[in-house]
Coordinates of C-alpha atoms in Angstrom, one line a residue:
M1 CA 0.0 0.0 0.0
V2 CA 2.8 2.5 0.9
K3 CA 4.7 1.7 -2.3
R4 CA 1.6 2.3 -4.3
L5 CA 0.9 5.6 -2.6
L6 CA 4.5 6.8 -3.1
K7 CA 4.2 6.3 -6.8
S8 CA 2.1 9.5 -6.8
L9 CA 5.1 11.6 -5.6
R10 CA 6.7 11.8 -9.1
E11 CA 8.0 15.3 -9.6
Y12 CA 7.9 16.0 -5.8
K13 CA 10.5 13.4 -4.8
R14 CA 13.2 16.1 -4.6
D15 CA 11.1 18.2 -2.1
S16 CA 10.3 15.1 -0.2
I17 CA 14.0 14.3 0.2
L18 CA 15.1 17.9 0.9
T19 CA 12.5 18.3 3.7
P20 CA 14.0 15.7 6.2
V21 CA 17.5 16.9 5.2
M22 CA 16.6 20.5 6.2
V23 CA 15.0 19.2 9.4
T24 CA 18.1 17.3 10.3
F25 CA 20.3 20.4 9.9
E26 CA 17.8 22.4 11.9
V27 CA 17.8 19.9 14.8
I28 CA 21.6 19.7 14.9
L29 CA 21.9 23.5 15.2
D30 CA 19.1 23.6 17.8
V31 CA 21.0 21.1 20.0
I32 CA 24.2 23.1 19.7
V33 CA 22.6 26.2 21.0
P34 CA 22.3 25.0 24.7
M35 CA 26.0 23.9 24.6
M36 CA 27.0 27.4 23.4
T37 CA 24.8 29.0 26.1
A38 CA 26.4 26.8 28.8
S39 CA 29.9 27.9 27.5
I40 CA 29.0 31.6 27.6
I41 CA 27.8 31.2 31.2
D42 CA 30.8 29.2 32.4
N43 CA 33.6 30.8 30.5
G44 CA 32.2 34.3 29.9
I45 CA 29.8 35.5 32.5
E46 CA 31.3 33.8 35.6
K47 CA 34.9 34.8 34.6
G48 CA 33.8 38.3 33.5
D49 CA 35.3 37.8 30.0
M50 CA 33.3 40.3 27.9
N51 CA 35.3 39.5 24.7
Y52 CA 34.5 35.8 25.0
I53 CA 30.8 36.6 25.6
L54 CA 30.6 38.9 22.5
R55 CA 32.6 36.4 20.3
T56 CA 30.6 33.3 21.3
G57 CA 27.4 35.3 21.3
G58 CA 28.0 36.3 17.7
I59 CA 28.6 32.7 16.7
L60 CA 25.4 31.8 18.6
V61 CA 23.4 34.4 16.6
I62 CA 24.8 33.0 13.3
I63 CA 23.8 29.5 14.4
I64 CA 20.3 30.6 15.3
A65 CA 20.0 32.4 12.0
F66 CA 21.0 29.2 10.1
S67 CA 18.6 27.2 12.2
L68 CA 15.8 29.6 11.3
L69 CA 16.8 29.3 7.6
F70 CA 16.7 25.5 7.6
G71 CA 13.4 25.5 9.5
T72 CA 11.9 27.8 7.0
L73 CA 13.2 25.7 4.1
S74 CA 11.9 22.5 5.7
G75 CA 8.4 24.1 5.9
K76 CA 8.6 25.3 2.3
Y77 CA 9.7 22.0 0.9
G78 CA 7.3 20.0 3.2
A79 CA 4.3 22.0 2.1
S80 CA 5.3 21.7 -1.6
A81 CA 5.8 17.9 -1.3
S82 CA 2.6 17.2 0.7
A83 CA 0.4 19.4 -1.5
G84 CA 1.9 18.0 -4.7
F85 CA 1.6 14.5 -3.4
A86 CA -2.1 15.1 -2.7
K87 CA -2.6 16.6 -6.1
N88 CA -1.1 13.6 -7.9
L89 CA -2.9 11.2 -5.7
R90 CA -6.3 12.8 -6.4
K91 CA -5.5 12.8 -10.1
D92 CA -4.5 9.1 -10.0
M93 CA -7.6 8.1 -8.0
F94 CA -9.9 9.9 -10.5
H95 CA -8.3 8.2 -13.5
N96 CA -8.5 4.9 -11.7
V97 CA -12.2 5.3 -11.0
Q98 CA -12.7 5.8 -14.7
K99 CA -11.3 2.3 -15.3
F100 CA -13.6 0.6 -12.8
S101 CA -15.5 -2.5 -13.9
F102 CA -19.2 -2.7 -13.3
S103 CA -18.6 -5.0 -10.3
N104 CA -16.4 -2.3 -8.7
I105 CA -18.9 0.4 -9.5
D106 CA -21.6 -1.5 -7.7
R107 CA -19.3 -2.2 -4.8
F108 CA -18.2 1.4 -4.1
S109 CA -21.0 3.9 -3.5
T110 CA -20.7 7.5 -4.9
A111 CA -20.6 8.9 -1.3
S112 CA -17.7 6.6 -0.5
L113 CA -15.7 7.7 -3.5
I114 CA -16.4 11.4 -2.8
T115 CA -15.1 10.8 0.8
R116 CA -12.0 9.1 -0.5
M117 CA -11.1 11.9 -2.9
T118 CA -11.8 14.8 -0.5
T119 CA -11.6 14.1 3.2
D120 CA -9.3 11.1 3.0
I121 CA -6.8 12.7 0.6
T122 CA -6.6 15.8 2.8
N123 CA -5.9 13.6 5.8
V124 CA -3.2 11.7 3.8
Q125 CA -1.7 15.1 2.8
M126 CA -1.5 16.2 6.4
A127 CA -0.1 12.9 7.5
Y128 CA 2.5 12.9 4.8
Q129 CA 3.7 16.4 5.8
M130 CA 3.9 15.3 9.4
I131 CA 5.9 12.2 8.5
I132 CA 8.6 14.0 6.5
R133 CA 8.8 16.8 9.1
V134 CA 7.7 15.8 12.6
A135 CA 8.3 12.1 12.3
V136 CA 11.8 12.8 11.2
R137 CA 12.5 15.7 13.6
S138 CA 11.3 14.0 16.8
P139 CA 13.5 10.9 16.8
I140 CA 16.5 12.9 15.6
M141 CA 15.9 15.5 18.3
F142 CA 15.5 12.7 20.9
I143 CA 18.8 11.0 19.9
F144 CA 20.9 14.2 19.7
S145 CA 19.4 15.7 22.9
M146 CA 19.8 12.5 24.8
G147 CA 23.4 12.2 23.6
M148 CA 24.2 15.8 24.6
S149 CA 22.6 15.2 28.0
F150 CA 24.8 12.2 28.7
Y151 CA 27.8 14.2 27.4
I152 CA 27.1 17.0 29.9
N153 CA 26.2 14.9 32.9
A154 CA 25.3 11.2 32.7
K155 CA 23.8 11.0 36.2
L156 CA 21.1 13.7 35.4
A157 CA 20.5 12.3 31.9
W158 CA 19.1 9.1 33.3
I159 CA 16.1 11.2 34.5
F160 CA 15.4 12.0 30.9
L161 CA 15.6 8.4 29.9
A162 CA 13.2 7.3 32.6
A163 CA 10.7 10.1 31.7
S164 CA 10.9 9.1 28.0
V165 CA 9.9 5.6 28.8
L166 CA 7.0 6.8 30.9
L167 CA 5.9 9.2 28.2
G168 CA 6.2 6.6 25.4
V169 CA 4.0 4.1 27.2
G170 CA 1.4 6.8 27.9
L171 CA 1.3 8.0 24.4
Y172 CA 1.1 4.5 23.0
L173 CA -1.9 3.7 25.2
I174 CA -3.7 6.9 24.1
A175 CA -3.0 6.1 20.5
I176 CA -4.3 2.5 20.6
K177 CA -7.5 3.8 22.2
A178 CA -8.1 6.7 19.8
H179 CA -7.2 4.9 16.5
P180 CA -10.3 2.7 16.3
I181 CA -12.5 5.7 16.9
F182 CA -11.0 7.6 13.9
E183 CA -11.5 4.6 11.7
R184 CA -15.1 4.5 12.7
V185 CA -15.4 8.3 12.0
F186 CA -14.3 7.8 8.3
K187 CA -17.2 5.3 7.8
R188 CA -19.6 7.8 9.4
Y189 CA -18.5 10.3 6.8
D190 CA -19.6 7.9 4.1
D191 CA -23.1 7.6 5.7
L192 CA -23.3 11.4 6.0
N193 CA -22.3 12.0 2.3
S194 CA -24.8 9.3 1.3
V195 CA -27.7 11.0 3.1
V196 CA -26.8 14.4 1.6
Q197 CA -26.5 12.9 -1.9
E198 CA -29.8 11.1 -1.7
N199 CA -31.5 14.2 -0.4
I200 CA -30.2 16.4 -3.2
R201 CA -30.9 13.8 -5.9
G202 CA -34.5 13.2 -4.7
M203 CA -35.3 16.7 -3.7
R204 CA -38.5 16.8 -5.7
V205 CA -39.7 13.5 -4.2
V206 CA -38.9 14.7 -0.7
K207 CA -40.9 17.9 -1.2
S208 CA -43.7 16.1 -3.0
F209 CA -44.3 13.7 -0.1
V210 CA -43.4 16.3 2.6
R211 CA -40.5 14.3 4.0
E212 CA -38.3 17.3 4.9
D213 CA -38.5 16.6 8.7
R214 CA -37.6 13.0 8.1
E215 CA -34.5 14.0 6.0
N216 CA -33.5 16.5 8.6
E217 CA -33.7 13.8 11.2
K218 CA -31.6 11.4 9.2
F219 CA -28.9 14.1 8.6
H220 CA -29.0 15.1 12.3
K221 CA -28.5 11.5 13.4
R222 CA -25.5 11.0 11.1
S223 CA -24.0 14.3 12.0
L224 CA -24.5 13.6 15.7
N225 CA -22.7 10.2 15.4
I226 CA -19.7 12.0 13.9
Y227 CA -19.8 14.6 16.6
Q228 CA -19.9 12.0 19.4
D229 CA -17.0 10.0 17.9
F230 CA -14.8 13.0 17.4
T231 CA -15.6 14.3 20.9
K232 CA -14.6 11.0 22.4
A233 CA -11.4 10.8 20.3
E234 CA -10.4 14.4 21.1
K235 CA -11.0 13.8 24.8
L236 CA -8.4 10.9 24.6
L237 CA -6.0 13.0 22.6
A238 CA -6.4 15.9 25.1
L239 CA -4.5 13.7 27.6
N240 CA -1.3 14.1 25.5
S241 CA -0.6 17.6 26.7
P242 CA -1.0 17.1 30.5
L243 CA 1.0 13.9 30.2
M244 CA 3.9 15.6 28.4
Q245 CA 3.8 18.6 30.7
F246 CA 3.9 16.4 33.7
C247 CA 7.0 14.6 32.4
I248 CA 8.7 17.8 31.3
Y249 CA 8.2 19.7 34.6
T250 CA 9.0 16.6 36.7
C251 CA 12.3 16.4 34.9
V252 CA 13.0 20.1 35.4
I253 CA 12.2 19.9 39.1
L254 CA 14.4 16.8 39.6
I255 CA 17.3 18.2 37.5
S256 CA 17.1 21.6 39.3
W257 CA 17.2 19.9 42.7
L258 CA 19.9 17.4 42.0
G259 CA 21.9 19.9 39.8
A260 CA 21.9 22.5 42.5
R261 CA 23.4 20.0 45.0
M262 CA 26.1 19.1 42.3
I263 CA 26.9 22.7 41.8
V264 CA 27.4 23.2 45.6
S265 CA 29.7 20.1 45.6
D266 CA 31.6 21.4 42.6
T267 CA 30.7 18.4 40.4
M268 CA 28.7 20.5 38.0
T269 CA 28.8 24.1 36.7
T270 CA 25.9 26.5 36.4
G271 CA 26.3 26.6 32.6
E272 CA 26.0 22.8 32.4
L273 CA 22.9 22.8 34.5
T274 CA 21.3 25.5 32.2
G275 CA 22.3 23.5 29.1
I276 CA 20.9 20.2 30.3
I277 CA 17.6 21.9 31.3
T278 CA 17.3 23.5 27.9

């Protein structure tokens, strides 16, 4: 299935490759920034070396500027790749429908085909953009950040590792609960489109037999089903934010507490503590 979908990339393969490349460069520079900040604090501010502060600060500004540039380019290429992929996929689906046999035409309803070529392709477009940007950025950021944390202070870095396991398990449980609901929602869309199509096609019949209330009731029922499913799914997904915030601030509190004791015992510098928190 994935190979078949990727055939629709065609002229947008270059943008699809450049997006993760730009994201990788952005992440590398983002991880360097806390190290530079720690160096400014330890070697510049605490020693009162203004020349070092200005020199390193200038390098830091350049790094941030390039990070912004790579982030902008990743957004540009990602939008081009995902929108172009959706355009080609929609075109391929339309031409494929023209080749349907009579058995396939009877199998797929018009409402279902409309949903596939509108809502579903839009979802595929958004998913593809997240894959080539967020799904690339997150693991790379995790690996580089974890490596830098262990490089700065291995004892405190274990806190990050424990929190990552807790966060991963929590997000996985939320995902497996929400996924079946979204699958059911897509089928609900087919029912809703079918009701709208039948109502429009048989508008004269509906008015002749005074069935407006009945049609309104049918539409309201389908719409209510979608609303209820989406509400249930969003309630589950809403747990993502508090779970992540809990893990983040727990890490900050533990690192601040343990790091402060290390600074007092001269086993860690203020700059290193700032860098590992960042």
